[in-house]
């Protein structure tokens, strides 16, 4: 069928206002957050219920048209950008918000609910959601499951997969699978929702998720700690972690990034001079954890200076220095964006090798490194090169592979990194991944071109 006929069929299923065909309107959906990836959808369709999602997927399957799921479009690997001739299925109208179950501390929410809304909803019930990151206002629950988002509190609560107690999704053939009962123990074979975590829209369209919530911890302390380099930063995190169970976040910024962010946003730095590296630590507990953190830091000879905040305003100012990296880099770039991890004890040798390789082979490059040091996760942003420079990406990911790391710690593979999947996954694993894809989406209609090597 032609695009106009397909759009007319879709309009019958979800209502004409929820099928967008206008070029200008579609442009915002067809381009990614960074502006690096640009696609072209046949139409943008916005189903409002699980049944409508299933009907849309069936309609597209009958027409042999691919479906690209999209949530908040904050993904950083081009995974929600449509390949030519596909229908973009936006989940933002899937706004189910069930009451929090106070007995299990769980909640069922629609795929289109934003992470900020989920936080607010959990908070109203006196609980919290353990996963959080900078794109919280736009990123959706469905997108976070599809990418298995990590973020700022993984060292305490784990990634999105670790919160997943159940899922509802629509298969490639348009069937609805519902497993939202939230049973913590259920060993009746493999837990299928886990298969969808990190599947990036290639195995099913997620419509709702059952998520574990955690206790609210009202007493918080945030510290920015100056150190001489990454090796010292790793030592500080190791020591604090070993002695401080209330540790919730351990983030890394480096001198170049500090200079960029403070200069660009006119932020002050609470130190006399810009350190080579700084670690942002946050502890949260029922009782004031300030003393615990101070004691832990007193036992760290690597600490050169520390700024401590116990009030929300000053704490937010410390967090801004870390969280603003992405937006400041975007305003200067877009940079080539990579997101890698290595074992924590390899962070220092890995970054030294990486910076040396870039300086030698790509002298025009300006790498800015930061990230979730507690998880061994470094965000490698390279300014001064094309954001899609194949050779530079290959160079960086080659160094990662030599240090036995992962080429994607939390953002996923998307379109950006699929040709390097073999650096992280063995041939046997890739064969299994392909077999799963073939079994669940035999016609290859769910997000083609994403995750799997071409
Ligand atoms: P989208 O960008 O819309 O989609 C992402 C992928 O998921 C695509 O492949 C898409 O097809 C698929 N998808 C989306 N919804 C569904 C669905 N309902 N069913 C099936 N597939 C679906 N990520 C982190 O992990 N940690 C961070 O710290 C972090 N910080 C960020 C900070 C900023 C400023 C920005 C812009 C992004 C950041 N991200 C981070 C990346 C991004 O926010 C996450 O990957 C997020 O989970 C994407 O959610 P989304 O709703 O925007 O998904
Ligand atoms: C973060 O931790 C995000 O801030 C984005 O994962 C990282 O911009 C990046 O490279
Ligand atoms: Zn991150």
Coordinates of C-alpha atoms and ligand atoms in Angstrom, one line a residue:
X1 CA 0.0 0.0 0.0
X2 CA 1.1 3.6 -0.5
X3 CA 1.8 6.0 2.3
X4 CA -1.6 7.9 2.0
X5 CA -3.6 4.7 2.1
X6 CA -1.6 3.4 5.1
X7 CA -2.1 6.7 6.9
X8 CA -5.8 6.5 6.3
X9 CA -5.9 3.0 7.7
X10 CA -3.9 4.1 10.8
X11 CA -6.2 7.0 11.2
X12 CA -9.2 4.7 11.5
X13 CA -7.4 2.8 14.3
X14 CA -6.2 5.8 16.4
X15 CA -8.1 8.8 15.1
X16 CA -6.9 11.2 12.5
X17 CA -5.4 13.7 15.0
X18 CA -3.0 10.9 16.1
X19 CA -1.6 10.3 12.7
X20 CA 0.9 13.0 11.7
X21 CA 1.9 13.2 8.1
X22 CA 2.8 16.9 7.9
X23 CA 6.5 17.3 6.9
X24 CA 7.2 20.0 9.5
X25 CA 5.5 18.2 12.3
X26 CA 7.3 14.9 11.6
X27 CA 10.7 16.6 11.4
X28 CA 10.9 16.8 15.2
X29 CA 10.3 13.1 15.6
X30 CA 12.5 12.1 12.7
X31 CA 15.7 13.7 14.1
X32 CA 17.4 12.6 17.3
X33 CA 18.3 14.8 20.4
X34 CA 21.8 15.4 19.3
X35 CA 20.8 16.4 15.7
X36 CA 23.3 13.9 14.3
X37 CA 20.8 11.4 13.2
X38 CA 18.1 12.3 10.7
X39 CA 15.5 9.8 9.3
X40 CA 12.3 10.0 7.3
X41 CA 9.1 8.3 8.5
X42 CA 6.0 7.6 6.4
X43 CA 3.9 8.8 9.2
X44 CA 4.0 9.4 13.0
X45 CA 1.3 7.5 14.8
X46 CA 0.4 8.0 18.4
X47 CA -1.8 5.2 19.8
X48 CA -3.4 5.9 23.2
X49 CA -3.9 2.3 24.5
X50 CA -2.2 -1.1 24.4
X51 CA -5.0 -2.3 22.1
X52 CA -4.3 0.6 19.7
X53 CA -0.6 -0.2 19.7
X54 CA -1.4 -3.8 18.8
X55 CA -3.8 -2.7 16.0
X56 CA -1.1 -0.3 14.6
X57 CA 1.6 -3.0 14.6
X58 CA -0.8 -5.5 12.9
X59 CA -1.8 -3.0 10.3
X60 CA 1.9 -2.2 9.5
X61 CA 2.8 -5.9 9.5
X62 CA 0.0 -6.6 7.0
X63 CA 1.3 -3.8 4.8
X64 CA 4.9 -5.0 5.2
X65 CA 5.9 -1.7 6.7
X66 CA 8.5 -1.4 9.5
X67 CA 7.7 0.1 12.9
X68 CA 10.1 2.3 14.9
X69 CA 9.1 2.8 18.5
X70 CA 9.9 6.2 20.0
X71 CA 9.4 7.4 23.6
X72 CA 11.0 10.7 24.7
X73 CA 13.5 10.8 21.8
X74 CA 16.4 11.4 24.3
X75 CA 18.4 8.4 23.1
X76 CA 22.0 9.1 22.2
X77 CA 22.7 6.3 19.6
X78 CA 20.2 7.1 16.8
X79 CA 18.0 4.1 17.9
X80 CA 14.6 5.9 17.7
X81 CA 15.3 7.6 14.3
X82 CA 13.2 6.0 11.5
X83 CA 14.8 4.2 8.6
X84 CA 13.2 5.4 5.3
X85 CA 9.7 4.1 4.7
X86 CA 8.9 3.1 8.3
X87 CA 6.1 4.2 10.6
X88 CA 7.2 6.0 13.7
X89 CA 5.2 4.8 16.7
X90 CA 5.3 7.4 19.4
X91 CA 4.4 6.0 22.9
X92 CA 3.9 9.4 24.6
X93 CA 0.1 8.9 24.9
X94 CA 0.5 5.7 26.9
X95 CA 0.0 7.5 30.2
X96 CA -1.3 4.8 32.5
X97 CA -0.4 5.6 36.1
X98 CA -1.7 2.9 38.5
X99 CA -1.8 3.6 42.2
X100 CA 1.4 2.5 44.0
X101 CA 1.0 -0.8 45.7
X102 CA 2.2 -0.1 49.3
X103 CA 2.5 -3.7 50.2
X104 CA 5.0 -4.7 47.5
X105 CA 6.4 -1.2 46.9
X106 CA 5.7 -1.7 43.2
X107 CA 3.8 0.3 40.6
X108 CA 2.5 -0.3 37.1
X109 CA 3.0 2.6 34.7
X110 CA 2.4 3.2 31.0
X111 CA 5.4 3.3 28.6
X112 CA 4.8 7.0 27.8
X113 CA 5.1 8.2 31.4
X114 CA 8.2 10.3 31.9
X115 CA 10.9 9.4 34.5
X116 CA 10.2 12.7 36.3
X117 CA 6.4 11.8 36.5
X118 CA 7.3 8.4 37.8
X119 CA 9.5 10.0 40.5
X120 CA 6.7 12.4 41.5
X121 CA 4.2 9.6 41.6
X122 CA 6.4 7.4 43.7
X123 CA 7.1 10.4 46.0
X124 CA 3.4 11.0 46.6
X125 CA 3.2 7.5 48.0
X126 CA 6.2 8.1 50.3
X127 CA 8.5 6.0 48.1
X128 CA 11.1 6.7 45.4
X129 CA 12.2 5.2 42.0
X130 CA 15.8 4.1 42.1
X131 CA 16.9 5.1 38.6
X132 CA 17.5 8.7 37.7
X133 CA 19.4 10.7 35.0
X134 CA 19.6 14.1 33.4
X135 CA 16.9 13.5 30.7
X136 CA 14.3 12.7 33.3
X137 CA 11.7 15.2 32.1
X138 CA 11.5 13.8 28.6
X139 CA 12.8 10.2 28.8
X140 CA 10.0 7.6 29.1
X141 CA 9.5 4.4 31.1
X142 CA 9.2 2.5 27.8
X143 CA 12.4 4.0 26.4
X144 CA 14.2 3.4 29.7
X145 CA 13.4 -0.3 29.6
X146 CA 14.1 -0.6 25.9
X147 CA 17.6 0.9 26.5
X148 CA 18.1 -0.5 30.0
X149 CA 18.9 3.0 31.2
X150 CA 21.5 3.4 33.9
X151 CA 22.2 6.9 35.2
X152 CA 23.3 8.4 38.5
X153 CA 22.3 5.8 41.1
X154 CA 23.2 2.4 39.6
X155 CA 25.9 1.8 42.2
X156 CA 23.2 1.6 44.8
X157 CA 20.0 0.4 43.1
X158 CA 21.2 -1.1 39.8
X159 CA 20.0 -0.3 36.3
X160 CA 16.5 -0.3 34.9
X161 CA 16.5 -4.1 34.4
X162 CA 17.1 -4.5 38.1
X163 CA 13.8 -2.6 38.8
X164 CA 11.8 -4.6 36.4
X165 CA 9.1 -6.8 38.0
X166 CA 7.0 -7.2 34.9
X167 CA 6.2 -5.9 31.5
X168 CA 3.4 -5.6 28.9
X169 CA 4.4 -5.5 25.3
X170 CA 3.2 -6.0 21.7
X171 CA 4.9 -8.6 19.6
X172 CA 6.0 -8.1 16.0
X173 CA 2.8 -9.9 14.9
X174 CA 0.6 -7.6 17.0
X175 CA -0.1 -9.9 20.0
X176 CA -0.2 -8.4 23.5
X177 CA 1.9 -10.2 26.1
X178 CA 0.9 -9.2 29.7
X179 CA 3.1 -10.1 32.7
X180 CA 2.4 -7.3 35.1
X181 CA 1.5 -9.3 38.3
X182 CA 4.8 -8.3 39.9
X183 CA 5.6 -11.7 41.5
X184 CA 9.0 -11.4 42.9
X185 CA 9.5 -15.2 42.8
X186 CA 8.3 -17.0 39.7
X187 CA 10.6 -19.6 38.3
X188 CA 8.4 -20.9 35.6
X189 CA 11.1 -20.7 33.0
X190 CA 13.0 -17.6 31.7
X191 CA 11.7 -14.2 32.8
X192 CA 10.7 -12.8 29.4
X193 CA 10.5 -9.1 30.3
X194 CA 14.3 -9.2 30.8
X195 CA 14.6 -10.1 27.1
X196 CA 13.0 -6.8 26.3
X197 CA 15.4 -4.8 28.6
X198 CA 18.0 -3.4 26.3
X199 CA 16.3 -4.6 23.1
X200 CA 16.0 -1.1 21.7
X201 CA 12.7 -1.5 20.0
X202 CA 13.8 -4.6 18.0
X203 CA 11.9 -7.3 19.8
X204 CA 8.5 -5.7 20.8
X205 CA 6.8 -2.5 21.6
X206 CA 6.6 -2.0 25.3
X207 CA 3.3 -0.6 26.5
X208 CA 3.6 -0.7 30.3
X209 CA 6.0 -1.8 33.0
X210 CA 5.8 -3.0 36.6
X211 CA 8.6 -1.4 38.6
X212 CA 10.1 -1.9 42.0
X213 CA 10.2 1.2 44.2
X214 CA 12.6 1.9 47.0
X215 CA 12.3 3.8 50.4
X216 CA 12.6 7.5 50.3
X217 CA 15.8 8.6 52.1
X218 CA 15.3 12.2 53.1
X219 CA 18.7 13.0 54.6
X220 CA 21.3 13.8 51.9
X221 CA 24.8 15.0 51.7
X222 CA 26.6 15.9 48.4
X223 CA 30.4 16.5 48.1
X224 CA 32.6 17.5 45.3
X225 CA 36.1 16.2 46.0
X226 CA 39.2 17.5 44.2
X227 CA 41.9 14.9 43.3
X228 CA 45.0 14.7 41.2
X229 CA 43.7 12.3 38.5
X230 CA 41.6 9.3 37.6
X231 CA 43.7 6.8 39.6
X232 CA 43.2 8.9 42.8
X233 CA 39.4 9.3 42.0
X234 CA 39.1 5.5 41.7
X235 CA 40.8 5.1 45.1
X236 CA 38.5 7.6 46.8
X237 CA 35.4 5.9 45.4
X238 CA 36.7 2.5 46.5
X239 CA 37.4 3.7 50.0
X240 CA 34.1 5.6 50.5
X241 CA 32.1 2.7 49.0
X242 CA 33.7 0.1 51.3
X243 CA 32.9 2.1 54.4
X244 CA 29.7 4.0 53.6
X245 CA 26.6 2.0 52.9
X246 CA 24.6 5.2 52.3
X247 CA 26.7 6.0 49.2
X248 CA 24.3 6.6 46.3
X249 CA 26.2 8.3 43.5
X250 CA 29.9 8.5 42.5
X251 CA 30.4 10.7 39.4
X252 CA 33.6 11.8 37.7
X253 CA 34.5 15.1 36.0
X254 CA 37.9 16.1 34.6
X255 CA 39.7 19.4 34.2
X256 CA 38.8 20.0 30.5
X257 CA 35.1 19.3 31.2
X258 CA 35.1 21.5 34.3
X259 CA 36.7 24.3 32.3
X260 CA 34.1 24.0 29.5
X261 CA 31.1 23.8 31.8
X262 CA 32.1 26.6 34.2
X263 CA 33.2 28.8 31.4
X264 CA 30.1 28.2 29.3
X265 CA 27.5 28.6 32.0
X266 CA 29.4 31.1 34.2
X267 CA 29.4 28.7 37.1
X268 CA 31.7 29.1 40.1
X269 CA 34.0 26.3 41.2
X270 CA 34.3 25.8 45.0
X271 CA 38.1 25.3 44.8
X272 CA 41.0 27.7 44.6
X273 CA 42.3 26.1 41.4
X274 CA 40.8 23.7 38.8
X275 CA 41.8 20.2 39.8
X276 CA 42.8 17.5 37.3
X277 CA 39.8 15.5 38.4
X278 CA 36.9 15.8 40.8
X279 CA 34.5 13.2 42.2
X280 CA 30.9 14.0 43.0
X281 CA 29.7 11.8 45.9
X282 CA 26.2 11.7 47.3
X283 CA 25.0 9.8 50.3
X284 CA 21.4 9.4 51.4
X285 CA 19.9 7.8 54.5
X286 CA 17.1 8.1 57.1
X287 CA 19.6 9.8 59.4
X288 CA 22.0 12.6 58.4
X289 CA 24.9 10.8 56.6
X290 CA 27.2 13.9 56.6
X291 CA 29.4 12.6 59.5
X292 CA 29.7 9.2 57.8
X293 CA 30.9 10.8 54.5
X294 CA 33.2 13.1 56.4
X295 CA 34.8 10.2 58.2
X296 CA 35.2 8.2 55.0
X297 CA 36.8 11.2 53.2
X298 CA 39.1 11.8 56.2
X299 CA 40.5 8.4 55.5
X300 CA 41.4 9.2 51.9
X301 CA 44.9 10.7 51.5
X302 CA 44.0 11.4 47.8
X303 CA 41.6 14.2 48.7
X304 CA 43.1 17.6 47.9
X305 CA 40.0 19.7 48.7
X306 CA 36.3 19.1 49.2
X307 CA 33.1 21.2 49.0
X308 CA 30.2 19.7 51.0
X309 CA 26.5 20.6 50.6
X310 CA 23.7 19.5 52.8
X311 CA 21.0 21.8 51.5
X312 CA 19.1 21.2 48.2
X313 CA 20.2 24.5 46.6
X314 CA 24.0 24.2 47.0
X315 CA 23.8 20.4 46.3
X316 CA 22.0 21.2 43.0
X317 CA 24.8 23.6 42.1
X318 CA 27.4 20.8 42.5
X319 CA 25.2 18.4 40.5
X320 CA 24.9 21.1 37.8
X321 CA 28.6 21.0 37.1
X322 CA 28.3 17.3 36.3
X323 CA 24.9 17.1 34.7
X324 CA 25.4 20.1 32.4
X325 CA 28.3 18.4 30.5
X326 CA 25.9 16.9 27.9
X327 CA 24.1 20.1 27.1
X328 CA 27.3 22.3 27.0
X329 CA 29.0 19.7 24.7
X330 CA 25.9 19.7 22.5
X331 CA 26.0 23.4 22.1
X332 CA 29.6 23.3 21.0
X333 CA 29.2 20.2 18.8
X334 CA 27.6 17.9 18.3
X335 CA 30.5 15.8 19.4
X336 CA 31.2 12.3 18.5
X337 CA 29.6 10.5 21.4
X338 CA 30.7 7.2 22.9
X339 CA 29.8 5.6 26.2
X340 CA 32.0 2.9 27.4
X341 CA 32.9 0.9 30.5
X342 CA 35.9 -1.0 31.9
X343 CA 36.6 -2.7 35.2
X344 CA 37.1 0.1 37.8
X345 CA 40.7 -0.9 38.3
X346 CA 41.4 -0.3 34.6
X347 CA 39.9 3.1 34.4
X348 CA 43.2 5.0 34.8
X349 CA 45.3 2.9 32.4
X350 CA 42.4 2.8 29.9
X351 CA 41.9 6.6 29.9
X352 CA 45.7 7.2 29.7
X353 CA 45.9 4.9 26.6
X354 CA 42.8 6.4 25.1
X355 CA 44.0 10.0 25.4
X356 CA 47.5 9.1 24.1
X357 CA 46.0 7.3 21.1
X358 CA 43.8 10.3 20.2
X359 CA 46.6 12.8 20.7
X360 CA 48.9 10.8 18.4
X361 CA 46.4 9.7 15.7
X362 CA 43.9 12.5 15.7
X363 CA 45.7 15.7 16.9
X364 CA 42.7 17.9 16.0
X365 CA 40.5 16.0 18.4
X366 CA 39.4 17.4 21.7
X367 CA 38.2 14.6 24.0
X368 CA 36.0 15.4 27.0
X369 CA 35.7 12.5 29.4
X370 CA 33.2 12.2 32.4
X371 CA 30.8 9.7 33.7
X372 CA 29.6 7.3 36.3
X373 CA 33.0 6.4 37.9
X374 CA 31.3 4.1 40.5
X375 CA 30.2 1.8 37.6
X376 CA 33.5 2.1 35.6
X377 CA 31.5 4.0 33.0
X378 CA 33.2 6.8 31.0
X379 CA 31.3 9.0 28.6
X380 CA 33.8 9.8 25.8
X381 CA 32.8 12.9 23.9
X382 CA 35.1 14.0 21.2
X383 CA 34.9 17.6 19.9
X384 CA 36.9 18.8 16.8
X385 CA 35.9 15.8 14.7
X386 CA 32.8 14.8 12.7
X387 CA 30.2 13.4 15.1
X388 CA 30.0 10.3 12.8
X389 CA 33.7 9.9 12.2
X390 CA 34.1 6.2 11.7
X391 CA 37.8 6.0 12.2
X392 CA 37.8 7.9 15.4
X393 CA 35.0 5.8 16.8
X394 CA 36.8 2.7 15.8
X395 CA 40.0 3.9 17.4
X396 CA 38.3 4.7 20.7
X397 CA 36.4 1.4 20.8
X398 CA 39.5 -0.5 19.9
X399 CA 41.2 0.8 23.0
X400 CA 38.1 -0.2 25.0
X401 CA 38.3 -3.7 23.6
X402 CA 42.0 -4.0 24.5
X403 CA 41.1 -3.2 28.1
X404 CA 38.3 -5.8 27.9
X405 CA 35.6 -3.2 28.4
X406 CA 32.1 -2.7 26.9
X407 CA 31.5 -0.5 23.8
X408 CA 28.2 0.7 25.3
X409 CA 27.8 1.0 29.0
X410 CA 24.3 2.4 29.1
X411 CA 23.2 4.2 26.0
X412 CA 22.8 1.1 23.8
X413 CA 24.0 0.2 20.4
X414 CA 21.3 1.9 18.2
X415 CA 22.5 2.7 14.7
X416 CA 25.7 4.3 16.0
X417 CA 27.7 1.3 17.2
X418 CA 26.2 -1.8 15.6
X419 CA 29.2 -2.5 13.4
X420 CA 31.4 -2.7 16.6
X421 CA 29.1 -5.1 18.5
X422 CA 31.6 -7.9 17.9
X423 CA 34.1 -6.1 20.1
X424 CA 31.9 -6.6 23.1
X425 CA 29.9 -9.8 22.2
X426 CA 31.4 -13.1 21.1
X427 CA 30.4 -14.8 17.8
X428 CA 28.3 -17.3 19.8
X429 CA 26.5 -14.5 21.5
X430 CA 25.8 -12.6 18.3
X431 CA 24.4 -15.8 16.7
X432 CA 22.1 -16.2 19.7
X433 CA 21.0 -12.6 19.5
X434 CA 20.2 -13.1 15.8
X435 CA 18.3 -16.3 16.5
X436 CA 16.2 -14.5 19.1
X437 CA 15.5 -11.6 16.6
X438 CA 14.5 -14.1 13.9
X439 CA 12.2 -16.0 16.3
X440 CA 10.5 -12.9 17.7
X441 CA 10.4 -10.7 14.5
X442 CA 10.8 -13.1 11.6
X443 CA 10.0 -10.4 9.0
X444 CA 12.4 -7.9 10.5
X445 CA 9.7 -5.2 10.9
X446 CA 10.6 -3.9 14.3
X447 CA 13.2 -1.1 14.2
X448 CA 15.3 -2.5 11.3
X449 CA 18.9 -1.4 11.2
X450 CA 19.2 -1.0 15.0
X451 CA 21.3 -3.1 17.4
X452 CA 22.1 -5.9 15.0
X453 CA 25.1 -5.6 12.7
X454 CA 24.1 -5.2 9.0
Ligands
LIG1 P1 13.9 7.1 22.9 O1 15.1 7.9 22.7 O2 12.6 7.5 22.3 O3 14.2 5.6 22.3 C1 15.4 4.9 22.7 C2 15.4 3.5 22.1 O4 14.3 2.8 22.8 C3 15.1 3.4 20.7 O5 15.8 2.3 20.1 C4 13.6 3.2 20.6 O6 13.2 2.5 19.4 C5 13.3 2.3 21.8 N1 12.0 2.5 22.5 C6 11.6 3.7 23.0 N2 10.3 3.4 23.6 C7 10.1 2.1 23.4 C8 8.9 1.3 23.7 N3 7.9 1.7 24.3 N4 9.0 0.0 23.3 C9 10.1 -0.5 22.6 N5 11.1 0.2 22.3 C10 11.1 1.5 22.7 N6 21.0 7.3 29.5 C11 21.4 6.6 30.5 O7 21.3 5.3 30.5 N7 22.1 7.2 31.6 C12 22.2 8.5 31.7 O8 22.8 9.0 32.6 C13 21.7 9.3 30.6 N8 21.7 10.6 30.6 C14 21.2 11.4 29.6 C15 21.3 12.8 29.7 C16 20.8 13.5 28.6 C17 20.8 15.0 28.7 C18 20.2 12.9 27.5 C19 19.7 13.7 26.3 C20 20.2 11.5 27.4 C21 20.7 10.7 28.5 N9 20.6 9.3 28.4 C22 21.1 8.6 29.5 C23 20.0 8.6 27.3 C24 18.5 8.5 27.2 O9 17.8 9.4 28.1 C25 18.1 7.0 27.7 O10 18.6 6.1 26.7 C26 16.6 6.8 27.8 O11 16.3 5.6 28.3 C27 15.9 6.9 26.4 O12 14.5 7.0 26.7 P2 13.5 7.7 25.7 O13 12.1 7.5 26.2 O14 13.9 9.1 25.3 O15 13.7 6.7 24.4
LIG2 C1 25.2 11.4 31.4 O1 25.6 10.6 32.2 C2 24.6 10.9 30.1 O2 25.2 12.6 31.6 C3 25.0 11.5 28.9 O3 24.6 9.5 30.1 C4 26.4 11.3 28.6 O4 26.5 13.1 27.0 C5 26.9 12.0 27.3 O5 27.9 11.5 26.7
LIG3 ZN1 25.5 8.6 31.8

